[in-house]
């Protein structure tokens, strides 16, 4: 048995840029499904999973010509903050709450440092791309509130 590679799962997207022949949905139906699922409160990543598992739509981009986030932006349903950054902020908030109760938990102190450094790196990336405001700043107090 080969040794497992570290990191990514090494799954690959389909090579073809055209929608698969077995997918029976039109682009208008897919856009309507994405908007409906977003109005129900699902984040973009969960919308993609629901479309794949329940509706048999492997990828939105080959069918519609644009991604889920672009569809949400056009309909005014895009999240204010990128989903990955928001998840890291929630995780940091849970960890700070845990560390306030368990002050000697050094393993989680280190984990919190790693998460906060990830937050700073992602924030810099999103500031450069113009997705976050240039004056947006992460503070530990912000993490404990959200």
PDB file of C-alpha atoms in Angstrom:
ATOM      1  CA  UNK A   1       0.000   0.000   0.000  1.00  0.00           C
ATOM      2  CA  UNK A   2       1.474   3.405  -0.967  1.00  0.00           C
ATOM      3  CA  UNK A   3       2.355   5.929   1.682  1.00  0.00           C
ATOM      4  CA  UNK A   4      -0.308   8.604   2.161  1.00  0.00           C
ATOM      5  CA  UNK A   5       0.636  12.014   0.874  1.00  0.00           C
ATOM      6  CA  UNK A   6       0.380  14.911   3.274  1.00  0.00           C
ATOM      7  CA  UNK A   7      -1.945  17.790   2.562  1.00  0.00           C
ATOM      8  CA  UNK A   8      -4.621  17.828  -0.097  1.00  0.00           C
ATOM      9  CA  UNK A   9      -6.770  14.830  -0.829  1.00  0.00           C
ATOM     10  CA  UNK A  10      -5.551  14.795  -4.444  1.00  0.00           C
ATOM     11  CA  UNK A  11      -9.041  14.771  -5.865  1.00  0.00           C
ATOM     12  CA  UNK A  12      -9.296  16.382  -9.272  1.00  0.00           C
ATOM     13  CA  UNK A  13     -12.048  18.286 -11.030  1.00  0.00           C
ATOM     14  CA  UNK A  14     -13.360  16.990 -14.359  1.00  0.00           C
ATOM     15  CA  UNK A  15     -11.183  17.855 -17.343  1.00  0.00           C
ATOM     16  CA  UNK A  16     -13.955  18.990 -19.669  1.00  0.00           C
ATOM     17  CA  UNK A  17     -15.295  22.518 -19.493  1.00  0.00           C
ATOM     18  CA  UNK A  18     -18.672  21.504 -20.905  1.00  0.00           C
ATOM     19  CA  UNK A  19     -21.503  20.328 -18.660  1.00  0.00           C
ATOM     20  CA  UNK A  20     -21.825  16.539 -18.424  1.00  0.00           C
ATOM     21  CA  UNK A  21     -24.274  14.942 -20.833  1.00  0.00           C
ATOM     22  CA  UNK A  22     -26.203  13.222 -18.031  1.00  0.00           C
ATOM     23  CA  UNK A  23     -26.967  16.488 -16.164  1.00  0.00           C
ATOM     24  CA  UNK A  24     -30.558  17.400 -17.039  1.00  0.00           C
ATOM     25  CA  UNK A  25     -30.670  20.926 -15.542  1.00  0.00           C
ATOM     26  CA  UNK A  26     -30.551  24.126 -17.587  1.00  0.00           C
ATOM     27  CA  UNK A  27     -28.572  27.168 -16.506  1.00  0.00           C
ATOM     28  CA  UNK A  28     -31.725  29.068 -15.442  1.00  0.00           C
ATOM     29  CA  UNK A  29     -32.838  26.179 -13.235  1.00  0.00           C
ATOM     30  CA  UNK A  30     -29.413  25.966 -11.596  1.00  0.00           C
ATOM     31  CA  UNK A  31     -29.376  29.726 -10.906  1.00  0.00           C
ATOM     32  CA  UNK A  32     -32.869  29.468  -9.394  1.00  0.00           C
ATOM     33  CA  UNK A  33     -31.727  26.551  -7.185  1.00  0.00           C
ATOM     34  CA  UNK A  34     -28.644  28.462  -5.998  1.00  0.00           C
ATOM     35  CA  UNK A  35     -30.731  31.543  -5.135  1.00  0.00           C
ATOM     36  CA  UNK A  36     -33.362  29.405  -3.362  1.00  0.00           C
ATOM     37  CA  UNK A  37     -30.743  27.594  -1.286  1.00  0.00           C
ATOM     38  CA  UNK A  38     -29.024  30.880  -0.396  1.00  0.00           C
ATOM     39  CA  UNK A  39     -32.333  32.402   0.758  1.00  0.00           C
ATOM     40  CA  UNK A  40     -32.753  29.385   3.056  1.00  0.00           C
ATOM     41  CA  UNK A  41     -29.547  30.505   4.783  1.00  0.00           C
ATOM     42  CA  UNK A  42     -27.001  28.080   3.329  1.00  0.00           C
ATOM     43  CA  UNK A  43     -23.407  29.297   2.824  1.00  0.00           C
ATOM     44  CA  UNK A  44     -21.844  28.923  -0.661  1.00  0.00           C
ATOM     45  CA  UNK A  45     -19.876  25.778   0.200  1.00  0.00           C
ATOM     46  CA  UNK A  46     -22.965  24.040   1.534  1.00  0.00           C
ATOM     47  CA  UNK A  47     -24.934  25.085  -1.565  1.00  0.00           C
ATOM     48  CA  UNK A  48     -22.380  23.284  -3.734  1.00  0.00           C
ATOM     49  CA  UNK A  49     -22.614  20.144  -1.596  1.00  0.00           C
ATOM     50  CA  UNK A  50     -26.428  20.166  -1.669  1.00  0.00           C
ATOM     51  CA  UNK A  51     -26.444  20.618  -5.458  1.00  0.00           C
ATOM     52  CA  UNK A  52     -24.015  17.734  -5.848  1.00  0.00           C
ATOM     53  CA  UNK A  53     -25.674  15.293  -3.440  1.00  0.00           C
ATOM     54  CA  UNK A  54     -29.397  16.010  -3.819  1.00  0.00           C
ATOM     55  CA  UNK A  55     -29.727  17.347  -7.351  1.00  0.00           C
ATOM     56  CA  UNK A  56     -26.872  15.557  -9.154  1.00  0.00           C
ATOM     57  CA  UNK A  57     -25.217  18.776 -10.353  1.00  0.00           C
ATOM     58  CA  UNK A  58     -21.455  18.127 -10.213  1.00  0.00           C
ATOM     59  CA  UNK A  59     -20.257  21.705 -10.854  1.00  0.00           C
ATOM     60  CA  UNK A  60     -22.176  24.947 -11.352  1.00  0.00           C
ATOM     61  CA  UNK A  61     -19.574  26.756 -13.458  1.00  0.00           C
ATOM     62  CA  UNK A  62     -19.701  24.547 -16.590  1.00  0.00           C
ATOM     63  CA  UNK A  63     -23.508  24.721 -16.674  1.00  0.00           C
ATOM     64  CA  UNK A  64     -24.081  28.397 -15.882  1.00  0.00           C
ATOM     65  CA  UNK A  65     -20.748  29.919 -16.889  1.00  0.00           C
ATOM     66  CA  UNK A  66     -20.081  31.441 -13.468  1.00  0.00           C
ATOM     67  CA  UNK A  67     -19.504  30.188  -9.950  1.00  0.00           C
ATOM     68  CA  UNK A  68     -21.887  30.062  -6.996  1.00  0.00           C
ATOM     69  CA  UNK A  69     -20.423  33.183  -5.374  1.00  0.00           C
ATOM     70  CA  UNK A  70     -20.797  35.198  -8.590  1.00  0.00           C
ATOM     71  CA  UNK A  71     -24.456  34.154  -8.841  1.00  0.00           C
ATOM     72  CA  UNK A  72     -25.013  35.193  -5.226  1.00  0.00           C
ATOM     73  CA  UNK A  73     -23.337  38.586  -5.806  1.00  0.00           C
ATOM     74  CA  UNK A  74     -25.584  39.280  -8.803  1.00  0.00           C
ATOM     75  CA  UNK A  75     -28.670  38.556  -6.696  1.00  0.00           C
ATOM     76  CA  UNK A  76     -27.454  40.504  -3.650  1.00  0.00           C
ATOM     77  CA  UNK A  77     -27.141  37.386  -1.486  1.00  0.00           C
ATOM     78  CA  UNK A  78     -23.352  37.187  -1.168  1.00  0.00           C
ATOM     79  CA  UNK A  79     -21.973  37.006   2.378  1.00  0.00           C
ATOM     80  CA  UNK A  80     -20.366  40.187   3.712  1.00  0.00           C
ATOM     81  CA  UNK A  81     -17.259  38.355   4.862  1.00  0.00           C
ATOM     82  CA  UNK A  82     -15.576  35.445   3.058  1.00  0.00           C
ATOM     83  CA  UNK A  83     -16.757  32.120   4.418  1.00  0.00           C
ATOM     84  CA  UNK A  84     -13.332  30.704   5.290  1.00  0.00           C
ATOM     85  CA  UNK A  85     -12.350  33.799   7.270  1.00  0.00           C
ATOM     86  CA  UNK A  86     -15.671  33.808   9.110  1.00  0.00           C
ATOM     87  CA  UNK A  87     -15.224  30.158  10.099  1.00  0.00           C
ATOM     88  CA  UNK A  88     -11.734  30.877  11.429  1.00  0.00           C
ATOM     89  CA  UNK A  89     -13.069  33.818  13.471  1.00  0.00           C
ATOM     90  CA  UNK A  90     -15.759  31.613  15.036  1.00  0.00           C
ATOM     91  CA  UNK A  91     -13.176  28.950  15.803  1.00  0.00           C
ATOM     92  CA  UNK A  92     -10.878  31.511  17.452  1.00  0.00           C
ATOM     93  CA  UNK A  93     -13.808  32.813  19.512  1.00  0.00           C
ATOM     94  CA  UNK A  94     -14.591  29.308  20.775  1.00  0.00           C
ATOM     95  CA  UNK A  95     -10.939  28.773  21.655  1.00  0.00           C
ATOM     96  CA  UNK A  96     -10.618  32.052  23.559  1.00  0.00           C
ATOM     97  CA  UNK A  97     -13.748  31.186  25.547  1.00  0.00           C
ATOM     98  CA  UNK A  98     -12.229  27.791  26.333  1.00  0.00           C
ATOM     99  CA  UNK A  99      -8.928  29.357  27.365  1.00  0.00           C
ATOM    100  CA  UNK A 100     -10.654  31.787  29.717  1.00  0.00           C
ATOM    101  CA  UNK A 101     -12.007  28.786  31.640  1.00  0.00           C
ATOM    102  CA  UNK A 102      -8.884  26.617  31.269  1.00  0.00           C
ATOM    103  CA  UNK A 103      -5.919  28.968  31.578  1.00  0.00           C
ATOM    104  CA  UNK A 104      -3.265  26.227  31.755  1.00  0.00           C
ATOM    105  CA  UNK A 105      -4.282  24.502  28.528  1.00  0.00           C
ATOM    106  CA  UNK A 106      -1.023  25.158  26.690  1.00  0.00           C
ATOM    107  CA  UNK A 107      -1.893  23.001  23.690  1.00  0.00           C
ATOM    108  CA  UNK A 108      -4.916  25.149  22.930  1.00  0.00           C
ATOM    109  CA  UNK A 109      -2.909  28.327  23.501  1.00  0.00           C
ATOM    110  CA  UNK A 110      -0.618  27.186  20.711  1.00  0.00           C
ATOM    111  CA  UNK A 111      -3.603  26.200  18.545  1.00  0.00           C
ATOM    112  CA  UNK A 112      -5.105  29.650  19.048  1.00  0.00           C
ATOM    113  CA  UNK A 113      -1.824  31.245  17.957  1.00  0.00           C
ATOM    114  CA  UNK A 114      -1.842  29.151  14.791  1.00  0.00           C
ATOM    115  CA  UNK A 115      -5.468  30.027  14.014  1.00  0.00           C
ATOM    116  CA  UNK A 116      -4.838  33.725  14.613  1.00  0.00           C
ATOM    117  CA  UNK A 117      -1.842  33.675  12.280  1.00  0.00           C
ATOM    118  CA  UNK A 118      -4.047  32.007   9.650  1.00  0.00           C
ATOM    119  CA  UNK A 119      -6.617  34.765  10.154  1.00  0.00           C
ATOM    120  CA  UNK A 120      -3.954  37.443   9.639  1.00  0.00           C
ATOM    121  CA  UNK A 121      -2.650  35.784   6.461  1.00  0.00           C
ATOM    122  CA  UNK A 122      -6.140  35.397   4.997  1.00  0.00           C
ATOM    123  CA  UNK A 123      -7.053  38.973   5.940  1.00  0.00           C
ATOM    124  CA  UNK A 124      -3.979  40.293   4.115  1.00  0.00           C
ATOM    125  CA  UNK A 125      -4.906  38.254   1.046  1.00  0.00           C
ATOM    126  CA  UNK A 126      -8.488  39.532   1.025  1.00  0.00           C
ATOM    127  CA  UNK A 127      -7.336  43.139   1.580  1.00  0.00           C
ATOM    128  CA  UNK A 128      -5.040  42.889  -1.455  1.00  0.00           C
ATOM    129  CA  UNK A 129      -7.892  41.499  -3.573  1.00  0.00           C
ATOM    130  CA  UNK A 130     -10.251  44.269  -2.365  1.00  0.00           C
ATOM    131  CA  UNK A 131     -12.709  41.883  -0.727  1.00  0.00           C
ATOM    132  CA  UNK A 132     -12.080  43.201   2.800  1.00  0.00           C
ATOM    133  CA  UNK A 133     -11.791  46.878   3.666  1.00  0.00           C
ATOM    134  CA  UNK A 134      -8.158  48.060   3.911  1.00  0.00           C
ATOM    135  CA  UNK A 135      -8.659  49.164   7.524  1.00  0.00           C
ATOM    136  CA  UNK A 136     -10.199  45.836   8.670  1.00  0.00           C
ATOM    137  CA  UNK A 137      -8.241  44.443  11.585  1.00  0.00           C
ATOM    138  CA  UNK A 138      -8.516  41.299  13.666  1.00  0.00           C
ATOM    139  CA  UNK A 139      -8.510  41.667  17.429  1.00  0.00           C
ATOM    140  CA  UNK A 140      -9.021  38.924  19.966  1.00  0.00           C
ATOM    141  CA  UNK A 141     -11.908  40.904  21.464  1.00  0.00           C
ATOM    142  CA  UNK A 142     -13.711  40.797  18.093  1.00  0.00           C
ATOM    143  CA  UNK A 143     -13.332  37.024  18.017  1.00  0.00           C
ATOM    144  CA  UNK A 144     -14.955  36.556  21.416  1.00  0.00           C
ATOM    145  CA  UNK A 145     -18.006  38.606  20.382  1.00  0.00           C
ATOM    146  CA  UNK A 146     -18.795  36.927  17.043  1.00  0.00           C
TER     147      UNK A 146
END
